[in-house]
PDB file of C-alpha atoms in Angstrom:
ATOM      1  CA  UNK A1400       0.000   0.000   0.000  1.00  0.00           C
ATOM      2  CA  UNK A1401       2.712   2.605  -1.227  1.00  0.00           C
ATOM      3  CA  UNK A1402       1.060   6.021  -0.158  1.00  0.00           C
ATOM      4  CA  UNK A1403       2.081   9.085  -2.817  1.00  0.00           C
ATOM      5  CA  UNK A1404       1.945  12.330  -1.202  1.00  0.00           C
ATOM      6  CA  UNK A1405      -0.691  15.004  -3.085  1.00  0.00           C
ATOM      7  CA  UNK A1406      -0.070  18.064  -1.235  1.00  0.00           C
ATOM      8  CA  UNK A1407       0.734  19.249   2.541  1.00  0.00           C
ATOM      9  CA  UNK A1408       0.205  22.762   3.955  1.00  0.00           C
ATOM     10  CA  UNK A1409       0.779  23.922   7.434  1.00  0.00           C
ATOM     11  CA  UNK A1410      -2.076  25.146   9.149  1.00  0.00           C
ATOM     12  CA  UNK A1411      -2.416  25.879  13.226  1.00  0.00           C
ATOM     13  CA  UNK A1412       1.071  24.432  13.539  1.00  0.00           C
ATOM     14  CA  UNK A1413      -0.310  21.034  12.127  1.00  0.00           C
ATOM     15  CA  UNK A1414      -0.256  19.259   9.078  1.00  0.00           C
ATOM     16  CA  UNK A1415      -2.813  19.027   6.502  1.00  0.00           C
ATOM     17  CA  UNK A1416      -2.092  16.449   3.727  1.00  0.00           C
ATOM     18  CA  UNK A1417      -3.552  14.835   0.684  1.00  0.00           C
ATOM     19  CA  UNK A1418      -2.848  10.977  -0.473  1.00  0.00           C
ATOM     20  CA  UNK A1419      -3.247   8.429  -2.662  1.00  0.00           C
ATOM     21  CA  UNK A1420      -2.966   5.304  -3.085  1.00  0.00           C
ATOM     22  CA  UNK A1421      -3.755   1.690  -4.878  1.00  0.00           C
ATOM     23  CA  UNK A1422      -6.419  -0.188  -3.359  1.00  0.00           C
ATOM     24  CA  UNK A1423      -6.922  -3.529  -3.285  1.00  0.00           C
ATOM     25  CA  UNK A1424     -10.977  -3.182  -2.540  1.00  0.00           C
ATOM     26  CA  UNK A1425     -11.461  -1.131  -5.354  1.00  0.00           C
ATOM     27  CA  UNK A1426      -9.166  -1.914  -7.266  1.00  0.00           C
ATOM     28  CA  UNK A1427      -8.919   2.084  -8.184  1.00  0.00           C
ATOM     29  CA  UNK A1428      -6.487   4.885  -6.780  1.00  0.00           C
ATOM     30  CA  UNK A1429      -8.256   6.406  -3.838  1.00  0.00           C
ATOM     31  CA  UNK A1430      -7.379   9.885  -2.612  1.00  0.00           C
ATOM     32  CA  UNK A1431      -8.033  10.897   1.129  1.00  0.00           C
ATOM     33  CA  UNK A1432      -6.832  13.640   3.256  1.00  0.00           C
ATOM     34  CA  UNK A1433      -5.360  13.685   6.824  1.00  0.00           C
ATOM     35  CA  UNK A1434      -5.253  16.212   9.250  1.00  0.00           C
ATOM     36  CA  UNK A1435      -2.313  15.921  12.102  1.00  0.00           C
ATOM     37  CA  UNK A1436      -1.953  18.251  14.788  1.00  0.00           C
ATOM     38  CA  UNK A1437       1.012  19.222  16.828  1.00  0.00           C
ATOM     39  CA  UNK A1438       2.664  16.747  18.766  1.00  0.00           C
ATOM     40  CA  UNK A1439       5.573  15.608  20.264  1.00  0.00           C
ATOM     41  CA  UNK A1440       7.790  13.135  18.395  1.00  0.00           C
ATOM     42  CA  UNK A1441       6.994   9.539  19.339  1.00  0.00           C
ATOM     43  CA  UNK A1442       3.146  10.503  20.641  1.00  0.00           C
ATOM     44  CA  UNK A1443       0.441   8.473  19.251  1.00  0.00           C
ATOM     45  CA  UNK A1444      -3.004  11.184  19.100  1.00  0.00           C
ATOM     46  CA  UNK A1445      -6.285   9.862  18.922  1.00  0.00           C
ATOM     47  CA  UNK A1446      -8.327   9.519  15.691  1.00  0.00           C
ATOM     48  CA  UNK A1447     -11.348  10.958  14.164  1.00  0.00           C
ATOM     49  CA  UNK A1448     -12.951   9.620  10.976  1.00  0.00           C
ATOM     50  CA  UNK A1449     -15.242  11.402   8.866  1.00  0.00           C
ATOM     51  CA  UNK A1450     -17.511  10.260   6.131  1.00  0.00           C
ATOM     52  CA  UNK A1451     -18.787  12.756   3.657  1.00  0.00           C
ATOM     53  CA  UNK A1452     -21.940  13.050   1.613  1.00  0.00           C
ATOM     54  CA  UNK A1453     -23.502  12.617  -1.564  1.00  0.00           C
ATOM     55  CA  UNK A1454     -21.849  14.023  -4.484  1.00  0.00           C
ATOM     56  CA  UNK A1455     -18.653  14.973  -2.057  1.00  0.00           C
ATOM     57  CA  UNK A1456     -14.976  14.042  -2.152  1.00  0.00           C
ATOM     58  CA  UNK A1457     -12.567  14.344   0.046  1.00  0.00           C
ATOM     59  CA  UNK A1458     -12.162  17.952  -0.667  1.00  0.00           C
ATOM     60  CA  UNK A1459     -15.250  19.390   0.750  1.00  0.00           C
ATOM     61  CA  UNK A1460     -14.795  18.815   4.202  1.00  0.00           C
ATOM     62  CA  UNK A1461     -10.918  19.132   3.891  1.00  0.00           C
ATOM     63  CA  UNK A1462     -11.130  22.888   2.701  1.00  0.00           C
ATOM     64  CA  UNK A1463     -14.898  23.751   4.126  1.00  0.00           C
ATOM     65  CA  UNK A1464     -15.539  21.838   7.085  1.00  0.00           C
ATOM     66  CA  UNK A1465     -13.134  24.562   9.666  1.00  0.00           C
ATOM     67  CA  UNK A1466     -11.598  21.440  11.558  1.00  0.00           C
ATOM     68  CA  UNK A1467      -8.330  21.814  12.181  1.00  0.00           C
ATOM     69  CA  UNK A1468      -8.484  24.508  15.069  1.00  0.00           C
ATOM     70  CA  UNK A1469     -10.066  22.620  17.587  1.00  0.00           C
ATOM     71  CA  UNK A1470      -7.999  19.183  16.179  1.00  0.00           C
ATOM     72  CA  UNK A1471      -5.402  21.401  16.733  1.00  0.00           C
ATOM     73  CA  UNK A1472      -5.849  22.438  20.256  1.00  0.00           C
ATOM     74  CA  UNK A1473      -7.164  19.133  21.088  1.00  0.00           C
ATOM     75  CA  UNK A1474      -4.862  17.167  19.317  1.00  0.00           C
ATOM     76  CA  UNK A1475      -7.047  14.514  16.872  1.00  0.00           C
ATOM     77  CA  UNK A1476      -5.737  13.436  13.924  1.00  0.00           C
ATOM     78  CA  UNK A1477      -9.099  14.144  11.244  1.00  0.00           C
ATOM     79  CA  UNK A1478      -9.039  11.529   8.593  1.00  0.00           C
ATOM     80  CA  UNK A1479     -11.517  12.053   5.785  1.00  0.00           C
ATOM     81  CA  UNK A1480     -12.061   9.314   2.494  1.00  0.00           C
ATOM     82  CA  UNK A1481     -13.685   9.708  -0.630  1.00  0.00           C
ATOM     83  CA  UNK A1482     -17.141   8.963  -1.167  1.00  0.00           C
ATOM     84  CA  UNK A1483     -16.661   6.047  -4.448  1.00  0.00           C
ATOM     85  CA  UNK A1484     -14.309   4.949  -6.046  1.00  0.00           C
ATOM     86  CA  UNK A1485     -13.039   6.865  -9.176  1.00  0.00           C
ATOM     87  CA  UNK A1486     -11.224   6.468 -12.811  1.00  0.00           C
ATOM     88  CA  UNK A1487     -12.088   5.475 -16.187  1.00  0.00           C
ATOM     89  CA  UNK A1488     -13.979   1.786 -16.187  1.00  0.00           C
ATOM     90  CA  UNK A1489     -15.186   2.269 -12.858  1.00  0.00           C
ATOM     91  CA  UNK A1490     -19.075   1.691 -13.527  1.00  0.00           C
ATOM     92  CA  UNK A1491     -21.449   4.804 -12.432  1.00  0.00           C
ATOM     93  CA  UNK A1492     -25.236   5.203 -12.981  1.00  0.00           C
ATOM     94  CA  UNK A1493     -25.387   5.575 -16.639  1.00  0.00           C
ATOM     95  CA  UNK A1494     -28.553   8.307 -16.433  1.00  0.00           C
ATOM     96  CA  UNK A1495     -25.727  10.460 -14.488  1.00  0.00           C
ATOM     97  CA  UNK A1496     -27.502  10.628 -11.247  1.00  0.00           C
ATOM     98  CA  UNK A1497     -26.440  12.661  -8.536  1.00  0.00           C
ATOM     99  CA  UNK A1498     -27.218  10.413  -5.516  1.00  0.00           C
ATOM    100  CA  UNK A1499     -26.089   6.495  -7.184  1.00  0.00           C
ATOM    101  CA  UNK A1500     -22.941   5.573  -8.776  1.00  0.00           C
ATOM    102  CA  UNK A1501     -19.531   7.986  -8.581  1.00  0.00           C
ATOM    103  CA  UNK A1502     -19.858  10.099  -5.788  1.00  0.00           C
ATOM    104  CA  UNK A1503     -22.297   7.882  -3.982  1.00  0.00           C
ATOM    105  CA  UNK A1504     -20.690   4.730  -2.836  1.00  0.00           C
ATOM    106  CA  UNK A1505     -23.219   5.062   0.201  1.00  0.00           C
ATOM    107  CA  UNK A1506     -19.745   2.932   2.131  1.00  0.00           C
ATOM    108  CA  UNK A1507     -21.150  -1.076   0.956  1.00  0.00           C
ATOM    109  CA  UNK A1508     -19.887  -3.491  -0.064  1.00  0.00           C
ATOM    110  CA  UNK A1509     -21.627  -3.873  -3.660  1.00  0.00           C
ATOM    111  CA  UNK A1510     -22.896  -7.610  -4.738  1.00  0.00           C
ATOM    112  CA  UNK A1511     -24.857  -6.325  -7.486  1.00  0.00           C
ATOM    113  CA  UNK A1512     -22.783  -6.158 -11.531  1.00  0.00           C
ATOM    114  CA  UNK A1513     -21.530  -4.009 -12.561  1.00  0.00           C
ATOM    115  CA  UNK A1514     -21.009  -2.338  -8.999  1.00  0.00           C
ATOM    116  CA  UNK A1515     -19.435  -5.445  -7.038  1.00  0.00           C
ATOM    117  CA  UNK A1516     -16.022  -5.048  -8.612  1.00  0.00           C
ATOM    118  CA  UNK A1517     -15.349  -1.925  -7.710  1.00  0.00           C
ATOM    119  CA  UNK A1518     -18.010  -0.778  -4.798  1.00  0.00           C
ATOM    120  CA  UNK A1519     -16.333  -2.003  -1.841  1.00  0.00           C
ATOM    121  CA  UNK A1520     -16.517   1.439   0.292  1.00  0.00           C
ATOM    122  CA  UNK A1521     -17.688  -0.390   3.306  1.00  0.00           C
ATOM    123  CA  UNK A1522     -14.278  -2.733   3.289  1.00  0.00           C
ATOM    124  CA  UNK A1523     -12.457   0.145   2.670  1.00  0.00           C
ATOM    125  CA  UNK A1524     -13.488   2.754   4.828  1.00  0.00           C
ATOM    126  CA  UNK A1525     -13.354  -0.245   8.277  1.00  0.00           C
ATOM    127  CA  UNK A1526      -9.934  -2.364   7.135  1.00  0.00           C
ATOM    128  CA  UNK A1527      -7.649  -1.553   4.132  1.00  0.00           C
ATOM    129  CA  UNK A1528      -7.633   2.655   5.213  1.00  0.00           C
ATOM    130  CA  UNK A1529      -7.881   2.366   8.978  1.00  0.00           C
ATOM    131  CA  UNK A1530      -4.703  -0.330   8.504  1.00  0.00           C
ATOM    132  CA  UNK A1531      -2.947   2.249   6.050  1.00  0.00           C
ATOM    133  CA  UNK A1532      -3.521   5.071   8.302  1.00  0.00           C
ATOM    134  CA  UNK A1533      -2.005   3.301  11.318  1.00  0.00           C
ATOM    135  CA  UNK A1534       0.813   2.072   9.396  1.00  0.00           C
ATOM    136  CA  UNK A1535       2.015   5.839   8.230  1.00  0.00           C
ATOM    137  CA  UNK A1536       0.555   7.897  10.778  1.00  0.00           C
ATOM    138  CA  UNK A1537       0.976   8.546  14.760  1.00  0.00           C
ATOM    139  CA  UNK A1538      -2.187   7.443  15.392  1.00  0.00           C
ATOM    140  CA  UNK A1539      -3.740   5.441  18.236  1.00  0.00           C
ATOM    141  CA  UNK A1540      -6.008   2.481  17.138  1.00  0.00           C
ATOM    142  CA  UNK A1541      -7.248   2.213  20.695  1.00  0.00           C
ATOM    143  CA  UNK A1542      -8.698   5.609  20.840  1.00  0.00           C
ATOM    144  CA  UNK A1543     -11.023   6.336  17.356  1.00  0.00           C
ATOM    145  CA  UNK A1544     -14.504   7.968  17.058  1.00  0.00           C
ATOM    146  CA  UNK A1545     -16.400   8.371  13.687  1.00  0.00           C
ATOM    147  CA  UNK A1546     -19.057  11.066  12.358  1.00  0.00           C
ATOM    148  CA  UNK A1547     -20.198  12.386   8.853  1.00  0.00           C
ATOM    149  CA  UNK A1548     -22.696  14.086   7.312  1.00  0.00           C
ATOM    150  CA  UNK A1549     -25.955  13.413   5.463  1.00  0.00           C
ATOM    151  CA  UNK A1550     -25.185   9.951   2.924  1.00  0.00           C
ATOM    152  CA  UNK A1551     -21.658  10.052   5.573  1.00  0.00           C
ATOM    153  CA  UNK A1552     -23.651  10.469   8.671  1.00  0.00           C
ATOM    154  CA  UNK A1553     -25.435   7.331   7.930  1.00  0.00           C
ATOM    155  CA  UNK A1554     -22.080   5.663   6.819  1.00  0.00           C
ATOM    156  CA  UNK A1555     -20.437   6.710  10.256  1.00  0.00           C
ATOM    157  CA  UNK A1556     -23.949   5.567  12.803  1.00  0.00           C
ATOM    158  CA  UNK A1557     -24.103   1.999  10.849  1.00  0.00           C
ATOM    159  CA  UNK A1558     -20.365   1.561  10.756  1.00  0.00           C
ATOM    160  CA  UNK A1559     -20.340   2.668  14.881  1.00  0.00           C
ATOM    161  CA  UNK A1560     -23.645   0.238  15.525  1.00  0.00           C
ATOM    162  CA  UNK A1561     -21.714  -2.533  14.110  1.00  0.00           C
ATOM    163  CA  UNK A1562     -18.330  -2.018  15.315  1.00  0.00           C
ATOM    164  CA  UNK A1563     -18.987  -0.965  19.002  1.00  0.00           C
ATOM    165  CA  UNK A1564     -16.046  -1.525  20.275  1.00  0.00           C
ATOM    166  CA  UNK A1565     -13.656  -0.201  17.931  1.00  0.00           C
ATOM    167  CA  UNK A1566     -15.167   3.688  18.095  1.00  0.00           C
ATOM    168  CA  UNK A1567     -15.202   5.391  21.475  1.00  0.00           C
ATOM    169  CA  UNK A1568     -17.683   7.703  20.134  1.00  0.00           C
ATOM    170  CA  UNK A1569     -20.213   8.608  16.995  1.00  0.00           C
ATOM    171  CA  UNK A1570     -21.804  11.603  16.008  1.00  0.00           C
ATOM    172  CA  UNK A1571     -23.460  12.322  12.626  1.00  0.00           C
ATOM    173  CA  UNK A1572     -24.457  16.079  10.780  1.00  0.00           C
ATOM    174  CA  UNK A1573     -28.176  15.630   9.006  1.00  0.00           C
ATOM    175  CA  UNK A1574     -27.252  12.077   8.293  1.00  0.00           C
ATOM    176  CA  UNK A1575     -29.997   9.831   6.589  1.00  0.00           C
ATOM    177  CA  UNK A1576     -31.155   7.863   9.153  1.00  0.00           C
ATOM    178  CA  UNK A1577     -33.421   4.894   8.046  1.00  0.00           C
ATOM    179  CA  UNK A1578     -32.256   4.221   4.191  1.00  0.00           C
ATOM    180  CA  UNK A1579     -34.573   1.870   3.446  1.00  0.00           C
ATOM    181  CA  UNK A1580     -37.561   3.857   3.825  1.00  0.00           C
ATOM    182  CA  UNK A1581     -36.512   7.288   2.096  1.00  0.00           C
ATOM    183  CA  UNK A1582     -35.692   7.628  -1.691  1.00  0.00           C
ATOM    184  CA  UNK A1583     -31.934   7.591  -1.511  1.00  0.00           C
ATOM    185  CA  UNK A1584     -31.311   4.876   0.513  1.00  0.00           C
ATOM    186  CA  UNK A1585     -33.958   2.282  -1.248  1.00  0.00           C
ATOM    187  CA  UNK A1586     -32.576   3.709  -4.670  1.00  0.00           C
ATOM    188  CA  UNK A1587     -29.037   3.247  -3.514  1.00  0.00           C
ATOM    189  CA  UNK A1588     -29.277   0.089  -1.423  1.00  0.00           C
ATOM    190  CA  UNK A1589     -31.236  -1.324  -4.194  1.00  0.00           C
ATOM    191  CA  UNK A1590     -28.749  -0.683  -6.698  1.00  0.00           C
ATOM    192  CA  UNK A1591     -25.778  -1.633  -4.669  1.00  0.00           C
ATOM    193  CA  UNK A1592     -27.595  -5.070  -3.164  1.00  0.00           C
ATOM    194  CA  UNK A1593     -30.381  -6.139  -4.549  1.00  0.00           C
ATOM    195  CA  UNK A1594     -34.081  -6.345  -3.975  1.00  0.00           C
ATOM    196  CA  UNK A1595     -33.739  -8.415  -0.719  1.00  0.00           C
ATOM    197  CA  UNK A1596     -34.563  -5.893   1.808  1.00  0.00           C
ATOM    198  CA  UNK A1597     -33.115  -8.362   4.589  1.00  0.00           C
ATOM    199  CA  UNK A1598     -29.555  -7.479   3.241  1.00  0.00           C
ATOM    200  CA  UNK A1599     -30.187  -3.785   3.684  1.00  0.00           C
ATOM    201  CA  UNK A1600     -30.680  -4.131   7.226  1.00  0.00           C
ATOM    202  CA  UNK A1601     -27.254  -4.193   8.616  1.00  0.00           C
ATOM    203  CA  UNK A1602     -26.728  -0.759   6.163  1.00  0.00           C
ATOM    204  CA  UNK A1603     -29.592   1.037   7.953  1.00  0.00           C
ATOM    205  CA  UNK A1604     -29.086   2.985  11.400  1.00  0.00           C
ATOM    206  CA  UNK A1605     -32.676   2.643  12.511  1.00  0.00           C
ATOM    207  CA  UNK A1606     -33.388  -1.249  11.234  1.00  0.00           C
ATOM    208  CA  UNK A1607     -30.136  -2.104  13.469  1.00  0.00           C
ATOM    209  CA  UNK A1608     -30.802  -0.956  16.356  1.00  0.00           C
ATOM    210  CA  UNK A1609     -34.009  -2.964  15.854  1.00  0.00           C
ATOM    211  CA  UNK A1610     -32.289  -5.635  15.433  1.00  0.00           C
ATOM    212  CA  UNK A1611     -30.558  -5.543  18.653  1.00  0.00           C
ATOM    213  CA  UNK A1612     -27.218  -3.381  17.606  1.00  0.00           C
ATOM    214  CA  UNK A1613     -26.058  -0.828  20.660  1.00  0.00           C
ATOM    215  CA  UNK A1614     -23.954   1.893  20.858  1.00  0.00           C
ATOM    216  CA  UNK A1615     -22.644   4.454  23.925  1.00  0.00           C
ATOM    217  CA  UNK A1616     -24.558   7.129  22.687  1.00  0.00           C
ATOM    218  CA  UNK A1617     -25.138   9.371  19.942  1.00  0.00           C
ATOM    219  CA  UNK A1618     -24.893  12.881  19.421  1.00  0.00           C
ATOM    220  CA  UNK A1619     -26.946  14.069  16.175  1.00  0.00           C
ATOM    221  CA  UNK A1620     -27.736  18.098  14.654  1.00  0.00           C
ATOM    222  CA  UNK A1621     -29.928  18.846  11.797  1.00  0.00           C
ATOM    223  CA  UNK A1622     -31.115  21.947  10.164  1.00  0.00           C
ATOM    224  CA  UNK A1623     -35.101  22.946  10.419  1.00  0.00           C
ATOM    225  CA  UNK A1624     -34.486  24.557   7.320  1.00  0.00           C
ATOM    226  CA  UNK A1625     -32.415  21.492   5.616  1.00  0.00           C
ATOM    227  CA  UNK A1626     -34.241  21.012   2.198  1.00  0.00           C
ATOM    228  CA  UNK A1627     -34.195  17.287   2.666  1.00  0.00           C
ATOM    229  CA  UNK A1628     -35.332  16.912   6.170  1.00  0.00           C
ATOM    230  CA  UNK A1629     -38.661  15.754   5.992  1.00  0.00           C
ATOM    231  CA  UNK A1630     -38.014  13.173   2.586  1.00  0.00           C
ATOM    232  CA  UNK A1631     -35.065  12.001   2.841  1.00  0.00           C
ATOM    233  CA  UNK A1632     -33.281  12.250   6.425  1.00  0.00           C
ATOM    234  CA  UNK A1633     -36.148  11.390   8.855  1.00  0.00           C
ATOM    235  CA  UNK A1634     -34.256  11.951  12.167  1.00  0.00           C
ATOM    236  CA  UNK A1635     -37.592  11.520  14.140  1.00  0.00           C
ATOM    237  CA  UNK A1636     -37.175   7.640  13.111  1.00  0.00           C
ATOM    238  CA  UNK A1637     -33.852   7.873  14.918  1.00  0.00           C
ATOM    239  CA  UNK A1638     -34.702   9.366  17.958  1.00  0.00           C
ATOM    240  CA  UNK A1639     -38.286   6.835  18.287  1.00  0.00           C
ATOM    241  CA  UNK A1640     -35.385   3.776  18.265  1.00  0.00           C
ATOM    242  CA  UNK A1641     -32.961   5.091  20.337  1.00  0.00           C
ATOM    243  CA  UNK A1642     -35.916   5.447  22.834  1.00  0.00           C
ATOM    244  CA  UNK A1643     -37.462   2.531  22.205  1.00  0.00           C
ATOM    245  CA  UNK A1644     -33.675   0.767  22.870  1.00  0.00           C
ATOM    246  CA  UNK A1645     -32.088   2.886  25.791  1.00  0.00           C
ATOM    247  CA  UNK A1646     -29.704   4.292  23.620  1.00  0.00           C
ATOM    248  CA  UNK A1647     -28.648   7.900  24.759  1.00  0.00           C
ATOM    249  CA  UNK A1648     -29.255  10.421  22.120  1.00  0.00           C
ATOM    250  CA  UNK A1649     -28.993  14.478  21.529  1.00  0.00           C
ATOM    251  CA  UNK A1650     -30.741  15.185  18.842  1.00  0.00           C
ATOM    252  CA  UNK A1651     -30.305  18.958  18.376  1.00  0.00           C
ATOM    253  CA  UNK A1652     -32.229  20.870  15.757  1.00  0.00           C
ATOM    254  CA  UNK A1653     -30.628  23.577  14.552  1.00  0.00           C
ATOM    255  CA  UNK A1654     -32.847  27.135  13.587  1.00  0.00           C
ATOM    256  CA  UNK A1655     -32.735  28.128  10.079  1.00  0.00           C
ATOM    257  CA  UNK A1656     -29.683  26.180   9.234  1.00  0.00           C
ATOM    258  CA  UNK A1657     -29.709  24.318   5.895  1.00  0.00           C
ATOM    259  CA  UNK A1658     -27.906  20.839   4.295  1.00  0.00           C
ATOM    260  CA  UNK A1659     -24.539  22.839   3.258  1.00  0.00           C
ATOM    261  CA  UNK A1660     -21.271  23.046   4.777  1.00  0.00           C
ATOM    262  CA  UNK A1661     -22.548  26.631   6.273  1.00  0.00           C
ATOM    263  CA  UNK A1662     -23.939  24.176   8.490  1.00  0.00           C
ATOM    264  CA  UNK A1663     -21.375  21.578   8.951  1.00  0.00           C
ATOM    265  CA  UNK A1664     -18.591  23.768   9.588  1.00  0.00           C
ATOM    266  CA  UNK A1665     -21.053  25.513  12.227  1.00  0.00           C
ATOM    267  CA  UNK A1666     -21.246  22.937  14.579  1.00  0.00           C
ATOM    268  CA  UNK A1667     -17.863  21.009  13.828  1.00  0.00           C
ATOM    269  CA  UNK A1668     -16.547  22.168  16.456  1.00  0.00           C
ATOM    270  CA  UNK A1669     -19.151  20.771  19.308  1.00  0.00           C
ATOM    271  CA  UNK A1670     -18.508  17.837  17.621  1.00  0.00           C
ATOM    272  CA  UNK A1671     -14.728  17.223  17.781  1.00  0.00           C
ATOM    273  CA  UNK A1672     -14.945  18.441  21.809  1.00  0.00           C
ATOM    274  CA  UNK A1673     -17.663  16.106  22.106  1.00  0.00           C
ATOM    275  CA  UNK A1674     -15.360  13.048  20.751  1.00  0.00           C
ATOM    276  CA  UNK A1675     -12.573  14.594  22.335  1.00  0.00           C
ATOM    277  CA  UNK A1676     -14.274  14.436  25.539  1.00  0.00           C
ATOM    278  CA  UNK A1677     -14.995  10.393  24.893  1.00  0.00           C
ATOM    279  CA  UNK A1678     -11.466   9.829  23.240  1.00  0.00           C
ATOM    280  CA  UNK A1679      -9.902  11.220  26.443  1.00  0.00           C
ATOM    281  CA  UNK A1680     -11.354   8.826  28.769  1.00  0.00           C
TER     282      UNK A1680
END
């Protein structure tokens, strides 16, 4: 897993950077970024994953999401993948749709052709990064947390509910909480799966808590003014499970904020002292 080195800049006495590398899940060159705060030489920091949305890269969060000041005083390293995987004869939704296909990976694994060859986000984003990361970075496997927003928000509560014991905490920005009753998710999980509902489950927040999955607790803001609230995102679904299961949830609603990264980078900050709070313990 030879990494090449895109681009570093200095910012708030850290380190942002820019990578790629080959994958062997799909089979592509993926490009992620990594923030890494000051530190003393020989420290190993504790690590925050995010997931971004549909239509995203690495990029947006990287130069939008106003991160690396609180990573910075509280010392996380902020990883952040692309979305798909990318490059010519990687299959995409041939209509050119916005929310299936390059740019919407929606982190599964993909059994369906054309998508299985290549779709493999969900393998990638849990083993082959997390094991390049802690081979190349001064990073601390034993202290991770996860979030992401909207298509990454539900890539970073599923990935959380299913790997409890790996993230010390998980927070998601408007994420889409029950995929397999809104548009995206049933048009995505179809695509990527298959028609078999049952093997959606384990992709959809809500459904696995259902299903007995458990987490700490969950910290969760959406906009009352986010354009896809009431379609797409459902966090009232959410909050009825949690209930329903004892799992501890803030759900905050945010006043007049939208889906953008005018919201994300907002409340980005609340979010990294909340995991640094959980990472410290």
């Amino acid at each position: 897993m030879a990494l090449e080195t895109v681009s570093l800049n200095r910012s708030h006495d850290g380190m942002q950077g820019v990578y790629r590398h080959a994958s062997r899940e799909t089979k592509t060159a993926m490009t992620f970024s990594v923030y890494v705060p000051p530190h003393q030489a020989g420290a190993k920091l504790p690590l925050v994953w995010y997931l971004s949305g549909l239509t995203c890269t690495h990029a947006n969060v990287t130069e939008k999401g106003e991160f690396r000041r609180a990573c910075a005083e509280l010392g996380l390293v902020f990883v952040a993948p692309d979305t798909s995987p990318r490059g010519e004869g990687v299959p995409g939704d041939p209509a050119g749709a916005y929310d299936f296909g390059l740019g919407a990976g929606f982190y599964v694994d993909a059994t369906r052709p054309p998508f299985a060859q290549n779709y493999r986000m969900w393998s990638y984003v849990t083993e082959e990064l997390p094991e390049l990361i802690a081979q190349e970075f001064p990073v601390d496997p034993k202290r991770q947390s996860i979030l992401g927003h909207s298509m990454g928000g539900y890539g970073a509560l599923t990935i959380a509910l299913r790997h409890p014991d790996r993230y010390r905490a998980a927070s998601a920005l408007s994420p889409i909480v029950a995929p397999s009753q809104v548009p995206w998710g049933i048009k995505a999980l179809g695509g990527y799966l298959g028609d078999e509902r049952a093997a959606w489950r384990k992709h959809d927040t809500v459904a696995l808590i259902e299903d007995g999955a458990r987490f700490s607790d969950f910290l969760v803001d959406y906009g009352d003014a986010d354009q896809f609230l009431t379609e797409q995102l459902r966090p009232e679904l959410l909050e009825q499970a949690c209930s329903q299961a004892g799992i501890p949830l803030i759900l905050r609603r945010q006043t007049g904020y939208d889906h953008s990264y005018y919201f994300v980078s907002t409340f980005m900050e609340d979010h990294m002292r909340w995991h640094a709070a959980r990472l410290a313990r």
